[in-house]
CSV table of C-alpha atoms in Angstrom, one decimal:
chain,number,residue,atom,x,y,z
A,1,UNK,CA,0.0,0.0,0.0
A,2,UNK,CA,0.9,3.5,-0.3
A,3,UNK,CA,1.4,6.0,2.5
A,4,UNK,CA,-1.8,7.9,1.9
A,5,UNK,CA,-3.2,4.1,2.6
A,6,UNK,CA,-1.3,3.7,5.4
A,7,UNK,CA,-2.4,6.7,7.0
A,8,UNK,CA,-6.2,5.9,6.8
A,9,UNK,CA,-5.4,1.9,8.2
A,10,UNK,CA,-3.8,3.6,11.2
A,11,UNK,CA,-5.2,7.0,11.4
A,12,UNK,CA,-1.9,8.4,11.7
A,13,UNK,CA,-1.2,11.4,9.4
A,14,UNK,CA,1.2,11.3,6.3
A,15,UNK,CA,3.1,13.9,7.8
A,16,UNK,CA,4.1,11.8,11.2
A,17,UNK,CA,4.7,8.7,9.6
A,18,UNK,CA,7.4,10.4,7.8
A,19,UNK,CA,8.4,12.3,10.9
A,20,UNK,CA,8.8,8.0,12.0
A,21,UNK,CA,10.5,7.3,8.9
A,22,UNK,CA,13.2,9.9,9.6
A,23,UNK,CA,13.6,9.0,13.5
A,24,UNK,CA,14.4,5.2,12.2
A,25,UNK,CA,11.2,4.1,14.1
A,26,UNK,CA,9.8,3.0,10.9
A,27,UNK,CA,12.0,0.6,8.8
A,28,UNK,CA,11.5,1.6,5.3
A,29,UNK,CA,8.8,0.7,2.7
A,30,UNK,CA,9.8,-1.1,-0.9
A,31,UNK,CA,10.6,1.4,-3.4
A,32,UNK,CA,8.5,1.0,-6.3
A,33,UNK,CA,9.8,3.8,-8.0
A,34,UNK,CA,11.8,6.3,-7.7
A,35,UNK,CA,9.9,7.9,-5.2
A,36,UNK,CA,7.1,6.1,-4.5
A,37,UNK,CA,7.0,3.5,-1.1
A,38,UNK,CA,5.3,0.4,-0.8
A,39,UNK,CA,4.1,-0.5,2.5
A,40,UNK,CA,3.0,-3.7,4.2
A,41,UNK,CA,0.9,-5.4,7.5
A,42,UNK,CA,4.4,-5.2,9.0
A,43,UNK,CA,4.4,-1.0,8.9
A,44,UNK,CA,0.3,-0.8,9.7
A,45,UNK,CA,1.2,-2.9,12.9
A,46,UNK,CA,4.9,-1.3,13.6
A,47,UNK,CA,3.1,2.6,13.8
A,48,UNK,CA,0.1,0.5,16.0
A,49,UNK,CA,3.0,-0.2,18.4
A,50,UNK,CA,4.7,3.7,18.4
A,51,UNK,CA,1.2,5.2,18.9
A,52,UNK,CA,0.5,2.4,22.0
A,53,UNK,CA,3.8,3.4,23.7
A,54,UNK,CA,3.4,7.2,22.9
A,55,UNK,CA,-0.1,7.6,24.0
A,56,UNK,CA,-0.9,5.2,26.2
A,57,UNK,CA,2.0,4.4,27.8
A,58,UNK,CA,3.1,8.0,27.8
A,59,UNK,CA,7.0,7.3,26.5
A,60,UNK,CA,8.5,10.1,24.7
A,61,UNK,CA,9.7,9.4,21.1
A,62,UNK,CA,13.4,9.1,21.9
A,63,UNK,CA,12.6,6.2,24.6
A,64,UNK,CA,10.3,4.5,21.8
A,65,UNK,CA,13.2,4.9,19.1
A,66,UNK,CA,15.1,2.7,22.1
A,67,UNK,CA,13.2,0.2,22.6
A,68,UNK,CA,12.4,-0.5,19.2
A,69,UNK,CA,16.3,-0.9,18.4
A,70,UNK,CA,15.9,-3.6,20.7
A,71,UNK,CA,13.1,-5.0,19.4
A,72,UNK,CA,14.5,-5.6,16.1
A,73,UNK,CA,17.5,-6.7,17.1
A,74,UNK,CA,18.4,-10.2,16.3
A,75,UNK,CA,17.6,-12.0,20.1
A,76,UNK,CA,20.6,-13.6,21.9
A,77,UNK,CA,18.5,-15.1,24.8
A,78,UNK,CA,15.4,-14.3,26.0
A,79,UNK,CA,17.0,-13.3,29.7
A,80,UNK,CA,19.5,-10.4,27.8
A,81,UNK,CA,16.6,-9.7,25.6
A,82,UNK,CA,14.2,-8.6,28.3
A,83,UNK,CA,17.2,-6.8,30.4
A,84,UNK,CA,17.7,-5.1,27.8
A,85,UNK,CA,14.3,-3.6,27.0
A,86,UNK,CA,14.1,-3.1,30.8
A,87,UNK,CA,17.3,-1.1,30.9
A,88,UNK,CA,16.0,1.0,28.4
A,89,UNK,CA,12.8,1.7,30.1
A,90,UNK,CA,14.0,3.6,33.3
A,91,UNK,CA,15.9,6.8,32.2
A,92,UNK,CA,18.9,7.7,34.0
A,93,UNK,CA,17.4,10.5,36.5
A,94,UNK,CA,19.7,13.6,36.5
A,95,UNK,CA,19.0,13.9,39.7
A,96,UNK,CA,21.4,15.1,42.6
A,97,UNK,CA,22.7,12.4,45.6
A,98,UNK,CA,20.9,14.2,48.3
A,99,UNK,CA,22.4,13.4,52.4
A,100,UNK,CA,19.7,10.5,52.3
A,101,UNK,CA,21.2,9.0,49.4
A,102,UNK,CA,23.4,6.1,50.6
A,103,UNK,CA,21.6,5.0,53.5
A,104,UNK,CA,18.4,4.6,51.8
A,105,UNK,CA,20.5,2.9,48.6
A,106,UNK,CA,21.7,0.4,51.5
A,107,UNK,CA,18.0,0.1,52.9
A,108,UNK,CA,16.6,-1.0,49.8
A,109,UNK,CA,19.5,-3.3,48.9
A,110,UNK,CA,18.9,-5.1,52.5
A,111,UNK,CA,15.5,-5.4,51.8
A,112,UNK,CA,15.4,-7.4,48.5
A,113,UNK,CA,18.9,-9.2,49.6
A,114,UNK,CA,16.5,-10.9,52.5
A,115,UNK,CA,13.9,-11.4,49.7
A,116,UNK,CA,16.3,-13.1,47.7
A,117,UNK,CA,15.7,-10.7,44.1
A,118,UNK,CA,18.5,-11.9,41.9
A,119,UNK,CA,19.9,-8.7,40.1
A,120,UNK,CA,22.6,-6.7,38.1
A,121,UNK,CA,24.5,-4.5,41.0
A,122,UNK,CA,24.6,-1.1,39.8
A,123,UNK,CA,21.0,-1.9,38.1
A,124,UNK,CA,19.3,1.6,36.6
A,125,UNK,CA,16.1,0.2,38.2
A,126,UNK,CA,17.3,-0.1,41.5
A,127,UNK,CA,18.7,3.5,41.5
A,128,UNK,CA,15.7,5.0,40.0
A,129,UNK,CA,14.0,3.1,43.4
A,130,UNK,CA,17.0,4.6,45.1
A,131,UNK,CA,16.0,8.0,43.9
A,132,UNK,CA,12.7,8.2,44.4
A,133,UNK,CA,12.4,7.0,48.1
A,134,UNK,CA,15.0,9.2,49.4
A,135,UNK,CA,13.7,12.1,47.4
A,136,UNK,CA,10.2,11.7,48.9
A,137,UNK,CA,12.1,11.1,52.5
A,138,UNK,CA,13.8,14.4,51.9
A,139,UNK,CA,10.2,16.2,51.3
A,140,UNK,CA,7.8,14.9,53.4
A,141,UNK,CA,10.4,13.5,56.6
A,142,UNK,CA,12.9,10.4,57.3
A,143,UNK,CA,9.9,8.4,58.8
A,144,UNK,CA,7.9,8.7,55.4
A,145,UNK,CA,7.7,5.3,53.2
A,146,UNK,CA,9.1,3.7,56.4
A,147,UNK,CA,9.8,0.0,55.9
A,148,UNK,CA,6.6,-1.6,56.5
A,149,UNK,CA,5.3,0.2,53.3
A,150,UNK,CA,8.7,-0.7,51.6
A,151,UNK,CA,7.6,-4.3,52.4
A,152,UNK,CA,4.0,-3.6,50.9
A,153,UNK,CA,5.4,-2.4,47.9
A,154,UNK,CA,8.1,-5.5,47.3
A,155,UNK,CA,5.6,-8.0,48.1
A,156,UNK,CA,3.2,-6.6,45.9
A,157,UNK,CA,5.6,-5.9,42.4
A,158,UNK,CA,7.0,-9.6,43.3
A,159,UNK,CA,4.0,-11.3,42.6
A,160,UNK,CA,3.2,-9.3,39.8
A,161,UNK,CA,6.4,-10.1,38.0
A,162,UNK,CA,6.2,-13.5,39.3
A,163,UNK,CA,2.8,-13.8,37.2
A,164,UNK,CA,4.8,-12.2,34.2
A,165,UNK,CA,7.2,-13.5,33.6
A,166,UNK,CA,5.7,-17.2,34.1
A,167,UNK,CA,3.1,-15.7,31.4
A,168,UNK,CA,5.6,-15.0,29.1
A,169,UNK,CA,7.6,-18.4,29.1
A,170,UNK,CA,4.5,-20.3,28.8
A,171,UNK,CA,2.7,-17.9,26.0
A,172,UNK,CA,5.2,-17.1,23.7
A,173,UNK,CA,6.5,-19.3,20.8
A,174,UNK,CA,9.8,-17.6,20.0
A,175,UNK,CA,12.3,-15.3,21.8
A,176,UNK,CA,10.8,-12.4,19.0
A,177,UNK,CA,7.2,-12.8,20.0
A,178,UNK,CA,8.5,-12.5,24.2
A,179,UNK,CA,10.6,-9.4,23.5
A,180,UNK,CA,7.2,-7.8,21.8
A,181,UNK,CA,4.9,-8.9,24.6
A,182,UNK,CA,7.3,-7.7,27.4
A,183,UNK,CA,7.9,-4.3,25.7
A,184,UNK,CA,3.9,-4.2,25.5
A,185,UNK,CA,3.0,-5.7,28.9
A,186,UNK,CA,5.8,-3.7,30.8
A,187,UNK,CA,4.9,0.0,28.9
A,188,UNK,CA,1.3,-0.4,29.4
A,189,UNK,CA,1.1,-2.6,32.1
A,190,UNK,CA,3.0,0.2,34.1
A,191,UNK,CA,-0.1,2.6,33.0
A,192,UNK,CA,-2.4,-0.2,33.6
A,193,UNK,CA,-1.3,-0.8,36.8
A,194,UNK,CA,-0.6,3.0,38.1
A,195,UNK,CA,-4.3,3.7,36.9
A,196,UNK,CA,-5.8,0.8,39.0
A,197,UNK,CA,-3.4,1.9,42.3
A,198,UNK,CA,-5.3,5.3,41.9
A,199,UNK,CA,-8.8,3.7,41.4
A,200,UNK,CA,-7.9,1.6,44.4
A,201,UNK,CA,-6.7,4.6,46.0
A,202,UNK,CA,-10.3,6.3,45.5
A,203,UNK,CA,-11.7,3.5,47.0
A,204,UNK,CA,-9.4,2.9,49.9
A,205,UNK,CA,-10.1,6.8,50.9
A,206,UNK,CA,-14.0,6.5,50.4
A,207,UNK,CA,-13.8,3.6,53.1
A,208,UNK,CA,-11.3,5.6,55.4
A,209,UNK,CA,-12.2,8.8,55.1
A,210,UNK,CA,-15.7,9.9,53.8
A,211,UNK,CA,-18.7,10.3,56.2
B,1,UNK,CA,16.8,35.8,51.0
B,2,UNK,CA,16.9,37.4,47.3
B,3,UNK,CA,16.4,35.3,44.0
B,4,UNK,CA,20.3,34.0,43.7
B,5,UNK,CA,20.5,33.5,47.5
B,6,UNK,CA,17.4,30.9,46.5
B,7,UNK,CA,18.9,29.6,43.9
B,8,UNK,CA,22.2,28.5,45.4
B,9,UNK,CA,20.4,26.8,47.9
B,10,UNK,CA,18.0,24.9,45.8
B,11,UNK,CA,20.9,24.1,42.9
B,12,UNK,CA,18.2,25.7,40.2
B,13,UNK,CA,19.4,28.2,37.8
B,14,UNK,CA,17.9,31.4,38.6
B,15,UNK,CA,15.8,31.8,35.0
B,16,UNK,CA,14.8,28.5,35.6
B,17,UNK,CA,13.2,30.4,39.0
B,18,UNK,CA,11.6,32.9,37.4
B,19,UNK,CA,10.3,30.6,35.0
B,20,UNK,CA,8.4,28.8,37.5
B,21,UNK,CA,7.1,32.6,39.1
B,22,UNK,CA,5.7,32.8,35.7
B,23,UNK,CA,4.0,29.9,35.2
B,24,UNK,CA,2.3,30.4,38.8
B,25,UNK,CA,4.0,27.3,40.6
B,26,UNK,CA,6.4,29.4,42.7
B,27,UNK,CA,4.0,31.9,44.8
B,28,UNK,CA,5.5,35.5,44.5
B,29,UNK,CA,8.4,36.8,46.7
B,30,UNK,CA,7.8,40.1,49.1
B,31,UNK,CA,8.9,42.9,47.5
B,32,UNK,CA,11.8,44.6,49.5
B,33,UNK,CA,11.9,47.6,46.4
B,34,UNK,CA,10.2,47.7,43.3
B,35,UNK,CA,12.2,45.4,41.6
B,36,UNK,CA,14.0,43.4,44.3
B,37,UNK,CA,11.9,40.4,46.2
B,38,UNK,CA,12.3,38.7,49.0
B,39,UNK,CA,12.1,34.9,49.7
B,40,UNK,CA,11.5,32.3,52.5
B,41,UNK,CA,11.7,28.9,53.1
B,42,UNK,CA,8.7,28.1,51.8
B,43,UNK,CA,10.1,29.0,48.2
B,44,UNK,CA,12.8,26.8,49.0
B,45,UNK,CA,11.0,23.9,49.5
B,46,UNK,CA,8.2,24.3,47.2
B,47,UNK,CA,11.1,24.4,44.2
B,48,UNK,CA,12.3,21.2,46.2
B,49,UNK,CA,8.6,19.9,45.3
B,50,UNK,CA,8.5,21.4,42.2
B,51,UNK,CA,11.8,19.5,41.1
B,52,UNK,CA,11.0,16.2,42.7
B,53,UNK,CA,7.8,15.4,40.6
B,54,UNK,CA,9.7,16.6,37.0
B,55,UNK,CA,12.7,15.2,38.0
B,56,UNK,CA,11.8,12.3,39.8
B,57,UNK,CA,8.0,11.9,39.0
B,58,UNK,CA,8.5,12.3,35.5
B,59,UNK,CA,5.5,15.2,35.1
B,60,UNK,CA,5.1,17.6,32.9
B,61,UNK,CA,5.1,21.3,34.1
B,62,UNK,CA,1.8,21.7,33.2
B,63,UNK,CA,0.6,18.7,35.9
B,64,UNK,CA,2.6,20.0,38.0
B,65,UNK,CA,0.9,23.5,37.9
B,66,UNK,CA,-2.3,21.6,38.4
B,67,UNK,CA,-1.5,19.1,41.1
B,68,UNK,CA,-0.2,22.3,43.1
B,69,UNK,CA,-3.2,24.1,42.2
B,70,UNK,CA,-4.9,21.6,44.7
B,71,UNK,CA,-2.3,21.7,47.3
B,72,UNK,CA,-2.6,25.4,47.6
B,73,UNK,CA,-6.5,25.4,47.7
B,74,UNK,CA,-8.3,26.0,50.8
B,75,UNK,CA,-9.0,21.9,51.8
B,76,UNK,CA,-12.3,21.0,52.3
B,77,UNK,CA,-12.4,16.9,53.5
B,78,UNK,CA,-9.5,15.2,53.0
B,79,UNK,CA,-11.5,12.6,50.4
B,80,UNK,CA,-12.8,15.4,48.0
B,81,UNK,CA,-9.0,16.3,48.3
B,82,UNK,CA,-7.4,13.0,47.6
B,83,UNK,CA,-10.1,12.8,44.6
B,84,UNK,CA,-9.0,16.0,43.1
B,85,UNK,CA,-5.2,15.2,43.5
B,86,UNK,CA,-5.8,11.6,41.9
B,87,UNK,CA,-7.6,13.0,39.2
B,88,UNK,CA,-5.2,15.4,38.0
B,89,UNK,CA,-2.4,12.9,38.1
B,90,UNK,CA,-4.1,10.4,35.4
B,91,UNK,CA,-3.9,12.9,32.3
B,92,UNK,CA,-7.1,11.8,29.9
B,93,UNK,CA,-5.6,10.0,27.1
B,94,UNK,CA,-6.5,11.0,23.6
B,95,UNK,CA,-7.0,7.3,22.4
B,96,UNK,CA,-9.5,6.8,20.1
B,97,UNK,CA,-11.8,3.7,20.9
B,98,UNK,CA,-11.0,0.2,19.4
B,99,UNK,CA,-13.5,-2.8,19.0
B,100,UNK,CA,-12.4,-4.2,22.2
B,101,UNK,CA,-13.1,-1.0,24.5
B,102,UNK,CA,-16.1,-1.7,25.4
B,103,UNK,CA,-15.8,-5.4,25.8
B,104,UNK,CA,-12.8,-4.5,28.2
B,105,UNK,CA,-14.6,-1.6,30.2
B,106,UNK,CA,-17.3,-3.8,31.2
B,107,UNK,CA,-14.6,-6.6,32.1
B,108,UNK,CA,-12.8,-4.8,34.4
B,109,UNK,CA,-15.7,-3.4,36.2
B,110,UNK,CA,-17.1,-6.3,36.4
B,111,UNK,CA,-13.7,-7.6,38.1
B,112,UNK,CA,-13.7,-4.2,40.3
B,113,UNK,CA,-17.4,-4.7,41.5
B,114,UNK,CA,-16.5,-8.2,42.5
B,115,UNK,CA,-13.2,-7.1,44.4
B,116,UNK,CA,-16.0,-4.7,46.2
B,117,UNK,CA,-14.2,-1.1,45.0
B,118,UNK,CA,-15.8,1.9,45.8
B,119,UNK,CA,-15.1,4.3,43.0
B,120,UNK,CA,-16.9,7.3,41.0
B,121,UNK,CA,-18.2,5.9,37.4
B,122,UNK,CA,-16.6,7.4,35.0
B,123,UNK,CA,-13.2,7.6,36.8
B,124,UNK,CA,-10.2,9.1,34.9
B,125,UNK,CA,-8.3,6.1,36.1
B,126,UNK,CA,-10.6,3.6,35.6
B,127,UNK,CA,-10.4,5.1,31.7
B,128,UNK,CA,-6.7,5.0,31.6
B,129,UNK,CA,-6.7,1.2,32.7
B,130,UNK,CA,-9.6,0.6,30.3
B,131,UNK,CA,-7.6,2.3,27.2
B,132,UNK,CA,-4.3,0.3,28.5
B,133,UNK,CA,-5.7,-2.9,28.6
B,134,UNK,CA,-7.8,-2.9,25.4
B,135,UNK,CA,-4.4,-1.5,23.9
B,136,UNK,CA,-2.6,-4.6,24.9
B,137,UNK,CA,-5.3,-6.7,23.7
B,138,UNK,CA,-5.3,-5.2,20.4
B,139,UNK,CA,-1.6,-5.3,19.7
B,140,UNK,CA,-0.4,-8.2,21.7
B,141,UNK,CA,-3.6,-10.7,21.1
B,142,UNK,CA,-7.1,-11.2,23.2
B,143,UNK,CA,-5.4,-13.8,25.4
B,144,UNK,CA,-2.8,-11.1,26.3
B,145,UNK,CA,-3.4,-10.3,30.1
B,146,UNK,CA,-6.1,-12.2,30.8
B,147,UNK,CA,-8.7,-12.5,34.0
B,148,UNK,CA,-6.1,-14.4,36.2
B,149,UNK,CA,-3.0,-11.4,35.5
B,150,UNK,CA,-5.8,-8.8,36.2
B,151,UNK,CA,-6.5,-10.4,39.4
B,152,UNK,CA,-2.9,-10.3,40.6
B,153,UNK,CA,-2.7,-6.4,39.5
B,154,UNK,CA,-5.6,-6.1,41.5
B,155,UNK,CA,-4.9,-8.1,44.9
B,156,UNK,CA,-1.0,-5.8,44.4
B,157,UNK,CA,-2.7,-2.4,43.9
B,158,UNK,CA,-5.5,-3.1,46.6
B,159,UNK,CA,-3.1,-4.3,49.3
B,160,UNK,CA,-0.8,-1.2,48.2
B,161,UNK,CA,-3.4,1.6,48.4
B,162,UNK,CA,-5.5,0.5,51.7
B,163,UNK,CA,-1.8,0.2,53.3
B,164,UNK,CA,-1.3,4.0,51.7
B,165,UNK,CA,-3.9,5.4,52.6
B,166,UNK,CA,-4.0,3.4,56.3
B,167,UNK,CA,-0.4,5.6,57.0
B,168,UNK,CA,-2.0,8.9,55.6
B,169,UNK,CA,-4.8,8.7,58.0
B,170,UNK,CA,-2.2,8.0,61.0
B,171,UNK,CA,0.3,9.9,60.0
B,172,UNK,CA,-1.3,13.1,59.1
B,173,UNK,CA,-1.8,16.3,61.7
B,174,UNK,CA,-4.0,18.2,59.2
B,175,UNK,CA,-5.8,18.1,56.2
B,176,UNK,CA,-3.3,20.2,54.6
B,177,UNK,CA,-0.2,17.9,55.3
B,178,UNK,CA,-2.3,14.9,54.3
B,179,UNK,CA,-2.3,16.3,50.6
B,180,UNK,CA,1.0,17.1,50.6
B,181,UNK,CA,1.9,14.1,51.8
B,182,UNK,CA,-0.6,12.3,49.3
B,183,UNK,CA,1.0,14.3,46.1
B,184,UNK,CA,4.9,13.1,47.1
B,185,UNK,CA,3.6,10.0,48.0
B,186,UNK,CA,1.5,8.8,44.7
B,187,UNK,CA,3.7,10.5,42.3
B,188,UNK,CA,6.9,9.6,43.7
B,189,UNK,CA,5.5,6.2,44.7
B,190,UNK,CA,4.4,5.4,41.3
B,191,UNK,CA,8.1,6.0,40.2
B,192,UNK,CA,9.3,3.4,43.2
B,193,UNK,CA,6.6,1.2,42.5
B,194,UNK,CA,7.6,1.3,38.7
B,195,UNK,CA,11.7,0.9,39.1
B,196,UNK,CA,11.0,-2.0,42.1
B,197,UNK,CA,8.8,-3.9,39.7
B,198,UNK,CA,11.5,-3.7,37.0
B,199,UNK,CA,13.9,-5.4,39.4
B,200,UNK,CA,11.3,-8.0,40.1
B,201,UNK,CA,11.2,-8.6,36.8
B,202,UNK,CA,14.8,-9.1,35.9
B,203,UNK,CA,15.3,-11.3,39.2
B,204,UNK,CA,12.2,-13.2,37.9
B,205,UNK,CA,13.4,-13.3,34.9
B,206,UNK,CA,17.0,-14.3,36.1
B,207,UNK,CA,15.1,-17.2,37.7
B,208,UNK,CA,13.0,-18.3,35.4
B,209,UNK,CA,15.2,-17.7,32.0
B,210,UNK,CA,19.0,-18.1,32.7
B,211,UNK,CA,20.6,-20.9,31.7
């Protein structure tokens, strides 16, 4: 099909899908002359995916461009394959070590040594953790997200991942079709889980707190 | 102290500062002369805030000039308050409606009702999940994330938020401090929540994939 065609399938506008195109999200069509594109299904579902992880997954373009480079990268193991889109998914936060740094670094690592969470030291994940609990301890007080929540919060991604990952071995055929459903489960599963925390949030409060 | 004073301490470049004075998230300074103000510690830590949910959070300004927009308003009961902060932090996504929305809004109510949530219909968040799940349906497959993954989202998320909200209750000396507390706390706990569950998954990973 043409690109006027495969703007109406997706509903995307010429002008972006070249934008995609030019950003190397987009592999290119078959030139059928000079300067005229074929695409196929492959480009119809390949701008599907950007517009998923752009608007309902809220990634900007530049982490999407990431993650597809993985993606269509030829898969060593399945274990590399989904560090790697994980690594990609937690930007490096430019944010300052603050006096609460280290200790809460160390309280975190204690926690999920005793849980026994296998992991790369140095992970991005873990200091993206590392950042955000001592930054909130820093705003709101030392005895804020105290370890009893910590535990809430471990116990609670644990199973989730538990239930992933098993998912994953057991659904997919190929090493391909687990890198595509763990870049799609992770992106929008992190906005389909934050949306039902606040829903359960709203609920949680309406039991607690309203008369 | 005068605008470079403030920003020495806070480590923000001082247009950066007047930047945020424009875009009303930094109330104004007292004004010592015509064109010289003054400013407390309350500027200080509100560019503290301010920083910690783009930096750390991830928001946009514009959020960010909403969420404090309910921080700063008179407080009327701390659930309309929670409700107002939760409802700016789930921005309404401009996805336009696949075959499988409706099929999926009515599944996860259905899911919600059973679980015994008390929530407003109609809920931002509950919209967000919707347009997140019948995303992943659509791109990944109908058997993608099916009834018994939902469950384990929703036993995590409902053990996280009544445990949430339980310390907000007890914690809290005012309404006021409560929503303070409540921004840093869902917005920066979203960002733990999402790097601890990226470990999980690697360790899961590690454990399930590695040779």
């Amino acid at each position: 099909m043409r690109i006027a065609e495969l703007s109406r399938r997706t509903g995307v506008p010429v002008p972006t899908i070249k934008y995609y195109r030019r950003e190397g999200l987009l592999p290119p069509g078959e030139l059928s002359s000079p300067n005229q594109a074929q695409y196929g299904e492959e480009h119809v579902r390949r701008i599907r995916l950007i517009r998923a992880l752009v608007d309902v997954g809220g990634l900007p373009i530049a982490a999407v461009r990431d993650l597809l480079a993985v993606v269509d990268a030829p898969a060593v193991s399945v274990h590399d394959t989904l560090g790697a889109v994980l690594h990609r998914l937690i930007p490096a936060r430019t944010v300052p070590e603050g006096e609460t740094w280290a200790a809460v670094g160390k309280e975190l690592e204690g926690l999920l040594r005793e849980r026994g969470w296998v992991y790369e030291p140095g992970s991005t994940a873990l200091q993206t953790a590392t950042a955000a609990l001592a930054t909130m301890r820093e705003l709101a007080g030392p005895t804020f997200a105290q370890r009893g929540l910590l535990e809430v919060y471990a116990d609670a991604v644990e199973r989730v991942a538990a239930a992933e990952i098993e998912l994953a071995g057991s659904r997919a055929s190929s090493v391909d079709s687990i890198v595509e459903g763990a870049v799609i489960g992770t992106v929008l599963g992190e906005t389909l889980i934050g949306a039902l925390r606040h829903v359960a949030q709203e609920s949680a409060s309406a039991k607690r707190f309203r008369n």
